[in-house]
JSON list of C-alpha atoms in Angstrom, two decimals:
[
{"chain": "A", "resi": 133, "resn": "LEU", "atom": "CA", "xyz": [90.95, 238.60, 129.90]},
{"chain": "A", "resi": 134, "resn": "ALA", "atom": "CA", "xyz": [90.89, 235.21, 131.61]},
{"chain": "A", "resi": 135, "resn": "GLY", "atom": "CA", "xyz": [87.74, 236.21, 133.45]},
{"chain": "A", "resi": 136, "resn": "LEU", "atom": "CA", "xyz": [86.02, 237.09, 130.20]},
{"chain": "A", "resi": 137, "resn": "TYR", "atom": "CA", "xyz": [86.89, 233.71, 128.73]},
{"chain": "A", "resi": 138, "resn": "ALA", "atom": "CA", "xyz": [85.59, 232.03, 131.88]},
{"chain": "A", "resi": 139, "resn": "MET", "atom": "CA", "xyz": [82.32, 233.92, 131.57]},
{"chain": "A", "resi": 140, "resn": "THR", "atom": "CA", "xyz": [81.86, 232.48, 128.10]},
{"chain": "A", "resi": 141, "resn": "GLY", "atom": "CA", "xyz": [82.49, 228.96, 129.41]},
{"chain": "A", "resi": 142, "resn": "ARG", "atom": "CA", "xyz": [86.00, 228.69, 127.97]},
{"chain": "A", "resi": 143, "resn": "PHE", "atom": "CA", "xyz": [87.59, 227.67, 131.25]},
{"chain": "A", "resi": 144, "resn": "ASP", "atom": "CA", "xyz": [90.63, 225.91, 129.80]},
{"chain": "A", "resi": 145, "resn": "THR", "atom": "CA", "xyz": [91.57, 229.06, 127.87]},
{"chain": "A", "resi": 146, "resn": "ALA", "atom": "CA", "xyz": [91.05, 231.14, 131.02]},
{"chain": "A", "resi": 147, "resn": "ARG", "atom": "CA", "xyz": [93.30, 228.79, 133.00]},
{"chain": "A", "resi": 148, "resn": "GLU", "atom": "CA", "xyz": [95.99, 228.90, 130.30]},
{"chain": "A", "resi": 149, "resn": "LEU", "atom": "CA", "xyz": [95.96, 232.71, 130.32]},
{"chain": "A", "resi": 150, "resn": "LEU", "atom": "CA", "xyz": [96.29, 232.81, 134.08]},
{"chain": "A", "resi": 151, "resn": "HIS", "atom": "CA", "xyz": [99.14, 230.29, 133.96]},
{"chain": "A", "resi": 152, "resn": "LEU", "atom": "CA", "xyz": [100.92, 232.47, 131.40]},
{"chain": "A", "resi": 153, "resn": "ALA", "atom": "CA", "xyz": [100.34, 235.56, 133.56]},
{"chain": "A", "resi": 154, "resn": "HIS", "atom": "CA", "xyz": [101.78, 233.76, 136.60]},
{"chain": "A", "resi": 155, "resn": "ARG", "atom": "CA", "xyz": [104.85, 232.63, 134.69]},
{"chain": "A", "resi": 156, "resn": "THR", "atom": "CA", "xyz": [105.44, 236.05, 133.13]},
{"chain": "A", "resi": 157, "resn": "LEU", "atom": "CA", "xyz": [105.10, 237.91, 136.44]},
{"chain": "A", "resi": 158, "resn": "GLU", "atom": "CA", "xyz": [107.43, 235.48, 138.21]},
{"chain": "A", "resi": 159, "resn": "ASP", "atom": "CA", "xyz": [109.97, 235.71, 135.37]},
{"chain": "A", "resi": 160, "resn": "LEU", "atom": "CA", "xyz": [109.90, 239.49, 135.81]},
{"chain": "A", "resi": 161, "resn": "GLY", "atom": "CA", "xyz": [110.38, 239.13, 139.57]},
{"chain": "A", "resi": 162, "resn": "TYR", "atom": "CA", "xyz": [106.87, 240.21, 140.59]},
{"chain": "A", "resi": 163, "resn": "ILE", "atom": "CA", "xyz": [106.34, 237.32, 142.99]},
{"chain": "A", "resi": 164, "resn": "THR", "atom": "CA", "xyz": [103.84, 239.11, 145.24]},
{"chain": "A", "resi": 165, "resn": "LEU", "atom": "CA", "xyz": [101.71, 240.21, 142.31]},
{"chain": "A", "resi": 166, "resn": "SER", "atom": "CA", "xyz": [101.91, 236.72, 140.83]},
{"chain": "A", "resi": 167, "resn": "SER", "atom": "CA", "xyz": [100.71, 235.21, 144.11]},
{"chain": "A", "resi": 168, "resn": "SER", "atom": "CA", "xyz": [97.82, 237.67, 144.24]},
{"chain": "A", "resi": 169, "resn": "PHE", "atom": "CA", "xyz": [96.65, 236.38, 140.84]},
{"chain": "A", "resi": 170, "resn": "ASN", "atom": "CA", "xyz": [95.43, 233.26, 142.62]},
{"chain": "A", "resi": 171, "resn": "GLN", "atom": "CA", "xyz": [92.38, 235.40, 143.40]},
{"chain": "A", "resi": 172, "resn": "TYR", "atom": "CA", "xyz": [91.60, 235.51, 139.69]},
{"chain": "A", "resi": 173, "resn": "GLU", "atom": "CA", "xyz": [92.09, 231.76, 139.49]},
{"chain": "A", "resi": 174, "resn": "GLY", "atom": "CA", "xyz": [89.59, 231.49, 142.31]},
{"chain": "A", "resi": 175, "resn": "TYR", "atom": "CA", "xyz": [87.07, 233.58, 140.38]},
{"chain": "A", "resi": 176, "resn": "VAL", "atom": "CA", "xyz": [87.55, 231.46, 137.25]},
{"chain": "A", "resi": 177, "resn": "GLU", "atom": "CA", "xyz": [87.01, 228.25, 139.21]},
{"chain": "A", "resi": 178, "resn": "ILE", "atom": "CA", "xyz": [83.93, 229.67, 140.90]},
{"chain": "A", "resi": 179, "resn": "LEU", "atom": "CA", "xyz": [82.51, 230.44, 137.47]},
{"chain": "A", "resi": 180, "resn": "ALA", "atom": "CA", "xyz": [83.47, 226.95, 136.33]},
{"chain": "A", "resi": 181, "resn": "GLY", "atom": "CA", "xyz": [81.53, 225.55, 139.28]},
{"chain": "A", "resi": 182, "resn": "ASP", "atom": "CA", "xyz": [84.63, 223.89, 140.71]},
{"chain": "A", "resi": 183, "resn": "LEU", "atom": "CA", "xyz": [84.66, 225.12, 144.31]},
{"chain": "A", "resi": 184, "resn": "THR", "atom": "CA", "xyz": [87.24, 222.52, 145.34]},
{"chain": "A", "resi": 185, "resn": "ARG", "atom": "CA", "xyz": [89.72, 223.82, 142.77]},
{"chain": "A", "resi": 186, "resn": "ALA", "atom": "CA", "xyz": [88.82, 227.43, 143.69]},
{"chain": "A", "resi": 187, "resn": "GLU", "atom": "CA", "xyz": [89.64, 226.60, 147.30]},
{"chain": "A", "resi": 188, "resn": "GLN", "atom": "CA", "xyz": [92.95, 225.00, 146.32]},
{"chain": "A", "resi": 189, "resn": "ARG", "atom": "CA", "xyz": [94.07, 227.94, 144.16]},
{"chain": "A", "resi": 190, "resn": "LEU", "atom": "CA", "xyz": [93.02, 230.54, 146.73]},
{"chain": "A", "resi": 191, "resn": "ALA", "atom": "CA", "xyz": [94.67, 228.64, 149.60]},
{"chain": "A", "resi": 192, "resn": "LEU", "atom": "CA", "xyz": [97.90, 228.30, 147.60]},
{"chain": "A", "resi": 193, "resn": "GLY", "atom": "CA", "xyz": [98.06, 232.00, 146.82]},
{"chain": "A", "resi": 194, "resn": "LEU", "atom": "CA", "xyz": [97.11, 232.97, 150.35]},
{"chain": "A", "resi": 195, "resn": "GLY", "atom": "CA", "xyz": [99.81, 230.71, 151.77]},
{"chain": "A", "resi": 196, "resn": "ARG", "atom": "CA", "xyz": [102.46, 232.22, 149.50]},
{"chain": "A", "resi": 197, "resn": "LEU", "atom": "CA", "xyz": [101.38, 235.76, 150.37]},
{"chain": "A", "resi": 198, "resn": "GLU", "atom": "CA", "xyz": [101.47, 235.01, 154.10]},
{"chain": "A", "resi": 199, "resn": "GLU", "atom": "CA", "xyz": [104.93, 233.43, 153.79]},
{"chain": "A", "resi": 200, "resn": "MET", "atom": "CA", "xyz": [106.14, 236.70, 152.25]},
{"chain": "A", "resi": 201, "resn": "GLY", "atom": "CA", "xyz": [104.56, 238.71, 155.05]},
{"chain": "A", "resi": 202, "resn": "GLU", "atom": "CA", "xyz": [102.33, 240.48, 152.52]},
{"chain": "A", "resi": 203, "resn": "LYS", "atom": "CA", "xyz": [99.21, 242.08, 154.00]},
{"chain": "A", "resi": 204, "resn": "ALA", "atom": "CA", "xyz": [97.32, 243.99, 151.29]},
{"chain": "A", "resi": 205, "resn": "PHE", "atom": "CA", "xyz": [96.37, 240.98, 149.17]},
{"chain": "A", "resi": 206, "resn": "VAL", "atom": "CA", "xyz": [96.01, 238.60, 152.12]},
{"chain": "A", "resi": 207, "resn": "SER", "atom": "CA", "xyz": [92.84, 240.29, 153.32]},
{"chain": "A", "resi": 208, "resn": "SER", "atom": "CA", "xyz": [90.97, 240.01, 150.02]},
{"chain": "A", "resi": 209, "resn": "SER", "atom": "CA", "xyz": [92.27, 236.48, 149.33]},
{"chain": "A", "resi": 210, "resn": "ALA", "atom": "CA", "xyz": [91.13, 235.34, 152.77]},
{"chain": "A", "resi": 211, "resn": "ALA", "atom": "CA", "xyz": [87.71, 236.93, 152.26]},
{"chain": "A", "resi": 212, "resn": "LEU", "atom": "CA", "xyz": [87.23, 235.24, 148.89]},
{"chain": "A", "resi": 213, "resn": "LEU", "atom": "CA", "xyz": [88.39, 231.90, 150.32]},
{"chain": "A", "resi": 214, "resn": "ALA", "atom": "CA", "xyz": [85.86, 232.36, 153.13]},
{"chain": "A", "resi": 215, "resn": "GLU", "atom": "CA", "xyz": [83.12, 232.81, 150.50]},
{"chain": "A", "resi": 216, "resn": "VAL", "atom": "CA", "xyz": [84.18, 229.62, 148.69]},
{"chain": "A", "resi": 217, "resn": "LEU", "atom": "CA", "xyz": [84.21, 227.65, 151.94]},
{"chain": "A", "resi": 218, "resn": "TYR", "atom": "CA", "xyz": [80.80, 229.05, 152.87]},
{"chain": "A", "resi": 219, "resn": "GLN", "atom": "CA", "xyz": [79.43, 227.97, 149.49]},
{"chain": "A", "resi": 220, "resn": "GLN", "atom": "CA", "xyz": [80.72, 224.46, 150.25]},
{"chain": "A", "resi": 221, "resn": "GLY", "atom": "CA", "xyz": [78.73, 224.45, 153.50]},
{"chain": "A", "resi": 222, "resn": "ARG", "atom": "CA", "xyz": [81.86, 224.70, 155.66]},
{"chain": "A", "resi": 223, "resn": "GLN", "atom": "CA", "xyz": [80.84, 227.57, 157.93]},
{"chain": "A", "resi": 224, "resn": "GLU", "atom": "CA", "xyz": [83.48, 226.95, 160.63]},
{"chain": "A", "resi": 225, "resn": "ASP", "atom": "CA", "xyz": [86.30, 227.00, 158.09]},
{"chain": "A", "resi": 226, "resn": "ALA", "atom": "CA", "xyz": [84.76, 230.04, 156.42]},
{"chain": "A", "resi": 227, "resn": "ALA", "atom": "CA", "xyz": [84.62, 231.83, 159.78]},
{"chain": "A", "resi": 228, "resn": "ARG", "atom": "CA", "xyz": [88.38, 231.32, 160.28]},
{"chain": "A", "resi": 229, "resn": "PHE", "atom": "CA", "xyz": [89.12, 233.05, 156.98]},
{"chain": "A", "resi": 230, "resn": "VAL", "atom": "CA", "xyz": [86.59, 235.79, 157.67]},
{"chain": "A", "resi": 231, "resn": "ASN", "atom": "CA", "xyz": [88.58, 236.47, 160.85]},
{"chain": "A", "resi": 232, "resn": "ARG", "atom": "CA", "xyz": [91.86, 236.41, 158.90]},
{"chain": "A", "resi": 233, "resn": "SER", "atom": "CA", "xyz": [90.49, 238.94, 156.45]},
{"chain": "A", "resi": 234, "resn": "LYS", "atom": "CA", "xyz": [89.08, 241.06, 159.25]},
{"chain": "A", "resi": 235, "resn": "GLU", "atom": "CA", "xyz": [92.48, 241.07, 161.03]},
{"chain": "A", "resi": 236, "resn": "THR", "atom": "CA", "xyz": [94.47, 242.06, 157.94]},
{"chain": "A", "resi": 237, "resn": "ALA", "atom": "CA", "xyz": [92.12, 244.32, 155.95]},
{"chain": "A", "resi": 238, "resn": "ALA", "atom": "CA", "xyz": [93.12, 247.96, 155.92]},
{"chain": "A", "resi": 239, "resn": "PRO", "atom": "CA", "xyz": [90.23, 250.33, 156.63]},
{"chain": "A", "resi": 240, "resn": "ASP", "atom": "CA", "xyz": [90.36, 251.59, 153.03]},
{"chain": "A", "resi": 241, "resn": "ASP", "atom": "CA", "xyz": [90.49, 248.09, 151.48]},
{"chain": "A", "resi": 242, "resn": "LEU", "atom": "CA", "xyz": [86.82, 248.20, 150.58]},
{"chain": "A", "resi": 243, "resn": "ALA", "atom": "CA", "xyz": [86.81, 244.96, 148.58]},
{"chain": "A", "resi": 244, "resn": "ALA", "atom": "CA", "xyz": [88.00, 242.96, 151.59]},
{"chain": "A", "resi": 245, "resn": "GLN", "atom": "CA", "xyz": [85.95, 244.96, 154.12]},
{"chain": "A", "resi": 246, "resn": "ILE", "atom": "CA", "xyz": [82.76, 244.38, 152.14]},
{"chain": "A", "resi": 247, "resn": "THR", "atom": "CA", "xyz": [83.42, 240.72, 151.32]},
{"chain": "A", "resi": 248, "resn": "TRP", "atom": "CA", "xyz": [84.28, 239.54, 154.83]},
{"chain": "A", "resi": 249, "resn": "ARG", "atom": "CA", "xyz": [81.22, 241.31, 156.22]},
{"chain": "A", "resi": 250, "resn": "MET", "atom": "CA", "xyz": [78.93, 239.69, 153.64]},
{"chain": "A", "resi": 251, "resn": "VAL", "atom": "CA", "xyz": [80.32, 236.21, 154.31]},
{"chain": "A", "resi": 252, "resn": "GLN", "atom": "CA", "xyz": [80.11, 236.74, 158.08]},
{"chain": "A", "resi": 253, "resn": "ALA", "atom": "CA", "xyz": [76.51, 237.91, 157.68]},
{"chain": "A", "resi": 254, "resn": "LYS", "atom": "CA", "xyz": [75.65, 234.72, 155.78]},
{"chain": "A", "resi": 255, "resn": "ILE", "atom": "CA", "xyz": [77.31, 232.60, 158.45]},
{"chain": "A", "resi": 256, "resn": "LEU", "atom": "CA", "xyz": [75.34, 234.41, 161.15]},
{"chain": "A", "resi": 257, "resn": "THR", "atom": "CA", "xyz": [72.08, 233.66, 159.36]},
{"chain": "A", "resi": 258, "resn": "THR", "atom": "CA", "xyz": [72.84, 229.92, 159.47]},
{"chain": "A", "resi": 259, "resn": "THR", "atom": "CA", "xyz": [73.21, 230.14, 163.26]},
{"chain": "A", "resi": 260, "resn": "GLY", "atom": "CA", "xyz": [70.03, 232.15, 163.74]},
{"chain": "A", "resi": 261, "resn": "HIS", "atom": "CA", "xyz": [71.72, 235.46, 164.55]},
{"chain": "A", "resi": 262, "resn": "LEU", "atom": "CA", "xyz": [69.59, 237.40, 162.09]},
{"chain": "A", "resi": 263, "resn": "LYS", "atom": "CA", "xyz": [69.85, 240.82, 163.75]},
{"chain": "A", "resi": 264, "resn": "ASP", "atom": "CA", "xyz": [73.67, 240.67, 163.79]},
{"chain": "A", "resi": 265, "resn": "ALA", "atom": "CA", "xyz": [73.67, 239.42, 160.20]},
{"chain": "A", "resi": 266, "resn": "GLU", "atom": "CA", "xyz": [71.48, 242.30, 159.10]},
{"chain": "A", "resi": 267, "resn": "THR", "atom": "CA", "xyz": [73.72, 244.82, 160.88]},
{"chain": "A", "resi": 268, "resn": "LEU", "atom": "CA", "xyz": [76.83, 243.45, 159.15]},
{"chain": "A", "resi": 269, "resn": "ALA", "atom": "CA", "xyz": [75.16, 243.32, 155.75]},
{"chain": "A", "resi": 270, "resn": "ARG", "atom": "CA", "xyz": [73.94, 246.92, 156.13]},
{"chain": "A", "resi": 271, "resn": "HIS", "atom": "CA", "xyz": [77.44, 248.01, 157.08]},
{"chain": "A", "resi": 272, "resn": "ALA", "atom": "CA", "xyz": [78.84, 246.30, 153.98]},
{"chain": "A", "resi": 273, "resn": "VAL", "atom": "CA", "xyz": [76.30, 248.12, 151.83]},
{"chain": "A", "resi": 274, "resn": "ALA", "atom": "CA", "xyz": [77.18, 251.42, 153.51]},
{"chain": "A", "resi": 275, "resn": "LEU", "atom": "CA", "xyz": [80.86, 250.82, 152.78]},
{"chain": "A", "resi": 276, "resn": "ALA", "atom": "CA", "xyz": [80.00, 250.20, 149.15]},
{"chain": "A", "resi": 277, "resn": "ALA", "atom": "CA", "xyz": [78.24, 253.55, 149.07]},
{"chain": "A", "resi": 278, "resn": "GLU", "atom": "CA", "xyz": [81.34, 255.44, 150.29]},
{"chain": "A", "resi": 279, "resn": "ASP", "atom": "CA", "xyz": [83.17, 257.92, 148.09]},
{"chain": "A", "resi": 280, "resn": "GLY", "atom": "CA", "xyz": [85.27, 256.40, 145.37]},
{"chain": "A", "resi": 281, "resn": "ILE", "atom": "CA", "xyz": [82.80, 253.70, 144.44]},
{"chain": "A", "resi": 282, "resn": "VAL", "atom": "CA", "xyz": [80.84, 254.56, 141.35]},
{"chain": "A", "resi": 283, "resn": "HIS", "atom": "CA", "xyz": [77.62, 252.77, 140.45]},
{"chain": "A", "resi": 284, "resn": "PHE", "atom": "CA", "xyz": [75.62, 253.40, 137.29]},
{"chain": "A", "resi": 285, "resn": "THR", "atom": "CA", "xyz": [73.45, 251.62, 134.75]},
{"chain": "A", "resi": 286, "resn": "LEU", "atom": "CA", "xyz": [74.22, 251.56, 131.04]},
{"chain": "A", "resi": 287, "resn": "GLY", "atom": "CA", "xyz": [71.57, 252.18, 128.41]},
{"chain": "A", "resi": 288, "resn": "ASN", "atom": "CA", "xyz": [71.24, 248.42, 127.84]},
{"chain": "A", "resi": 289, "resn": "GLY", "atom": "CA", "xyz": [70.42, 247.88, 131.52]},
{"chain": "A", "resi": 290, "resn": "MET", "atom": "CA", "xyz": [73.83, 246.54, 132.55]},
{"chain": "A", "resi": 291, "resn": "GLU", "atom": "CA", "xyz": [74.81, 247.68, 136.04]},
{"chain": "A", "resi": 292, "resn": "VAL", "atom": "CA", "xyz": [78.39, 248.89, 136.42]},
{"chain": "A", "resi": 293, "resn": "VAL", "atom": "CA", "xyz": [80.17, 249.18, 139.77]},
{"chain": "A", "resi": 294, "resn": "VAL", "atom": "CA", "xyz": [83.67, 250.66, 139.85]},
{"chain": "A", "resi": 295, "resn": "ILE", "atom": "CA", "xyz": [85.67, 250.01, 143.03]},
{"chain": "A", "resi": 296, "resn": "PRO", "atom": "CA", "xyz": [89.08, 251.70, 143.05]},
{"chain": "A", "resi": 297, "resn": "ASP", "atom": "CA", "xyz": [91.84, 249.56, 144.54]},
{"chain": "A", "resi": 298, "resn": "HIS", "atom": "CA", "xyz": [95.23, 251.21, 144.92]},
{"chain": "A", "resi": 299, "resn": "ARG", "atom": "CA", "xyz": [97.11, 248.29, 146.49]},
{"chain": "A", "resi": 300, "resn": "ALA", "atom": "CA", "xyz": [99.23, 247.63, 143.41]},
{"chain": "A", "resi": 301, "resn": "PRO", "atom": "CA", "xyz": [100.42, 249.79, 140.49]},
{"chain": "A", "resi": 302, "resn": "VAL", "atom": "CA", "xyz": [98.33, 247.88, 137.96]},
{"chain": "A", "resi": 303, "resn": "VAL", "atom": "CA", "xyz": [94.94, 248.22, 136.38]},
{"chain": "A", "resi": 304, "resn": "THR", "atom": "CA", "xyz": [92.69, 245.20, 136.48]},
{"chain": "A", "resi": 305, "resn": "HIS", "atom": "CA", "xyz": [89.04, 244.63, 135.80]},
{"chain": "A", "resi": 306, "resn": "MET", "atom": "CA", "xyz": [86.46, 241.97, 136.33]},
{"chain": "A", "resi": 307, "resn": "VAL", "atom": "CA", "xyz": [83.19, 241.65, 134.51]},
{"chain": "A", "resi": 308, "resn": "TRP", "atom": "CA", "xyz": [80.43, 239.54, 136.01]},
{"chain": "A", "resi": 309, "resn": "TYR", "atom": "CA", "xyz": [77.20, 238.83, 134.20]},
{"chain": "A", "resi": 310, "resn": "ARG", "atom": "CA", "xyz": [74.00, 237.46, 135.64]},
{"chain": "A", "resi": 311, "resn": "VAL", "atom": "CA", "xyz": [72.29, 235.90, 132.68]},
{"chain": "A", "resi": 312, "resn": "GLY", "atom": "CA", "xyz": [70.43, 232.74, 131.89]},
{"chain": "A", "resi": 313, "resn": "SER", "atom": "CA", "xyz": [67.27, 231.06, 132.93]},
{"chain": "A", "resi": 314, "resn": "ALA", "atom": "CA", "xyz": [67.86, 231.59, 136.66]},
{"chain": "A", "resi": 315, "resn": "ASP", "atom": "CA", "xyz": [67.88, 235.36, 136.14]},
{"chain": "A", "resi": 316, "resn": "GLU", "atom": "CA", "xyz": [65.06, 235.71, 133.60]},
{"chain": "A", "resi": 317, "resn": "PRO", "atom": "CA", "xyz": [61.33, 236.11, 134.15]},
{"chain": "A", "resi": 318, "resn": "GLU", "atom": "CA", "xyz": [59.35, 232.91, 134.44]},
{"chain": "A", "resi": 319, "resn": "GLY", "atom": "CA", "xyz": [58.45, 231.54, 131.03]},
{"chain": "A", "resi": 320, "resn": "LYS", "atom": "CA", "xyz": [61.37, 233.22, 129.26]},
{"chain": "A", "resi": 321, "resn": "ASP", "atom": "CA", "xyz": [64.69, 231.56, 128.51]},
{"chain": "A", "resi": 322, "resn": "GLY", "atom": "CA", "xyz": [67.59, 231.82, 126.12]}
]
C-alpha cells in the first residue's frame, strides 16, 4: 500500500505506513521480515527522487540483515542498493554491492539474479566493456523469461509481470507505472 501512495506522490503517507509496518512486525517478533521492509522504503525513496535517503534506508536494512546472518533478503537488498549507488554515479560503490548480491543470491532468487546483472551491465557500459555488458543484460532477460515468471498486457495496455518469490511466507506486490511527459509521444502531455 505504501508503494501505491508513493506512486501518487504522497510520500509522507507512504513513509508513515512503512514505519507502522516496521513497528508492527517488530512487536510481533518478525525482526528479519521487518528488516527486509527497508527494500520497500528504498523503492519509496527512489520514487520520491531522494536517492540519498534510499541509500540510507537500504544500507540500514542490509546491515541489520547481515548482522542476523540472513541470506535470502541480503541478495536483493544489496542489488537494489547497487542500483541506487549507480544512479548516484558511484560505480565503484555500486560494484561492491553487485558483488555482495552475486555472492549471496540463490540460483532461484530471480529478483536478485536479474537486478545485479542489470546493474553490473550498466557499470560495464561506463567502462567501455560493451560486449560483456550485453552478455550480462541478455542473461538477465533470459532469466526473466524462465518458468514461473508471467508477463502479459491488460486490455488498457498496462504490462503486468508476475515474479514469484518464495523467500518468506507473505504475499507482497509492487506496482510501477511509467506515465507522464517523459513517456508520452512528442507533443502530448497530461
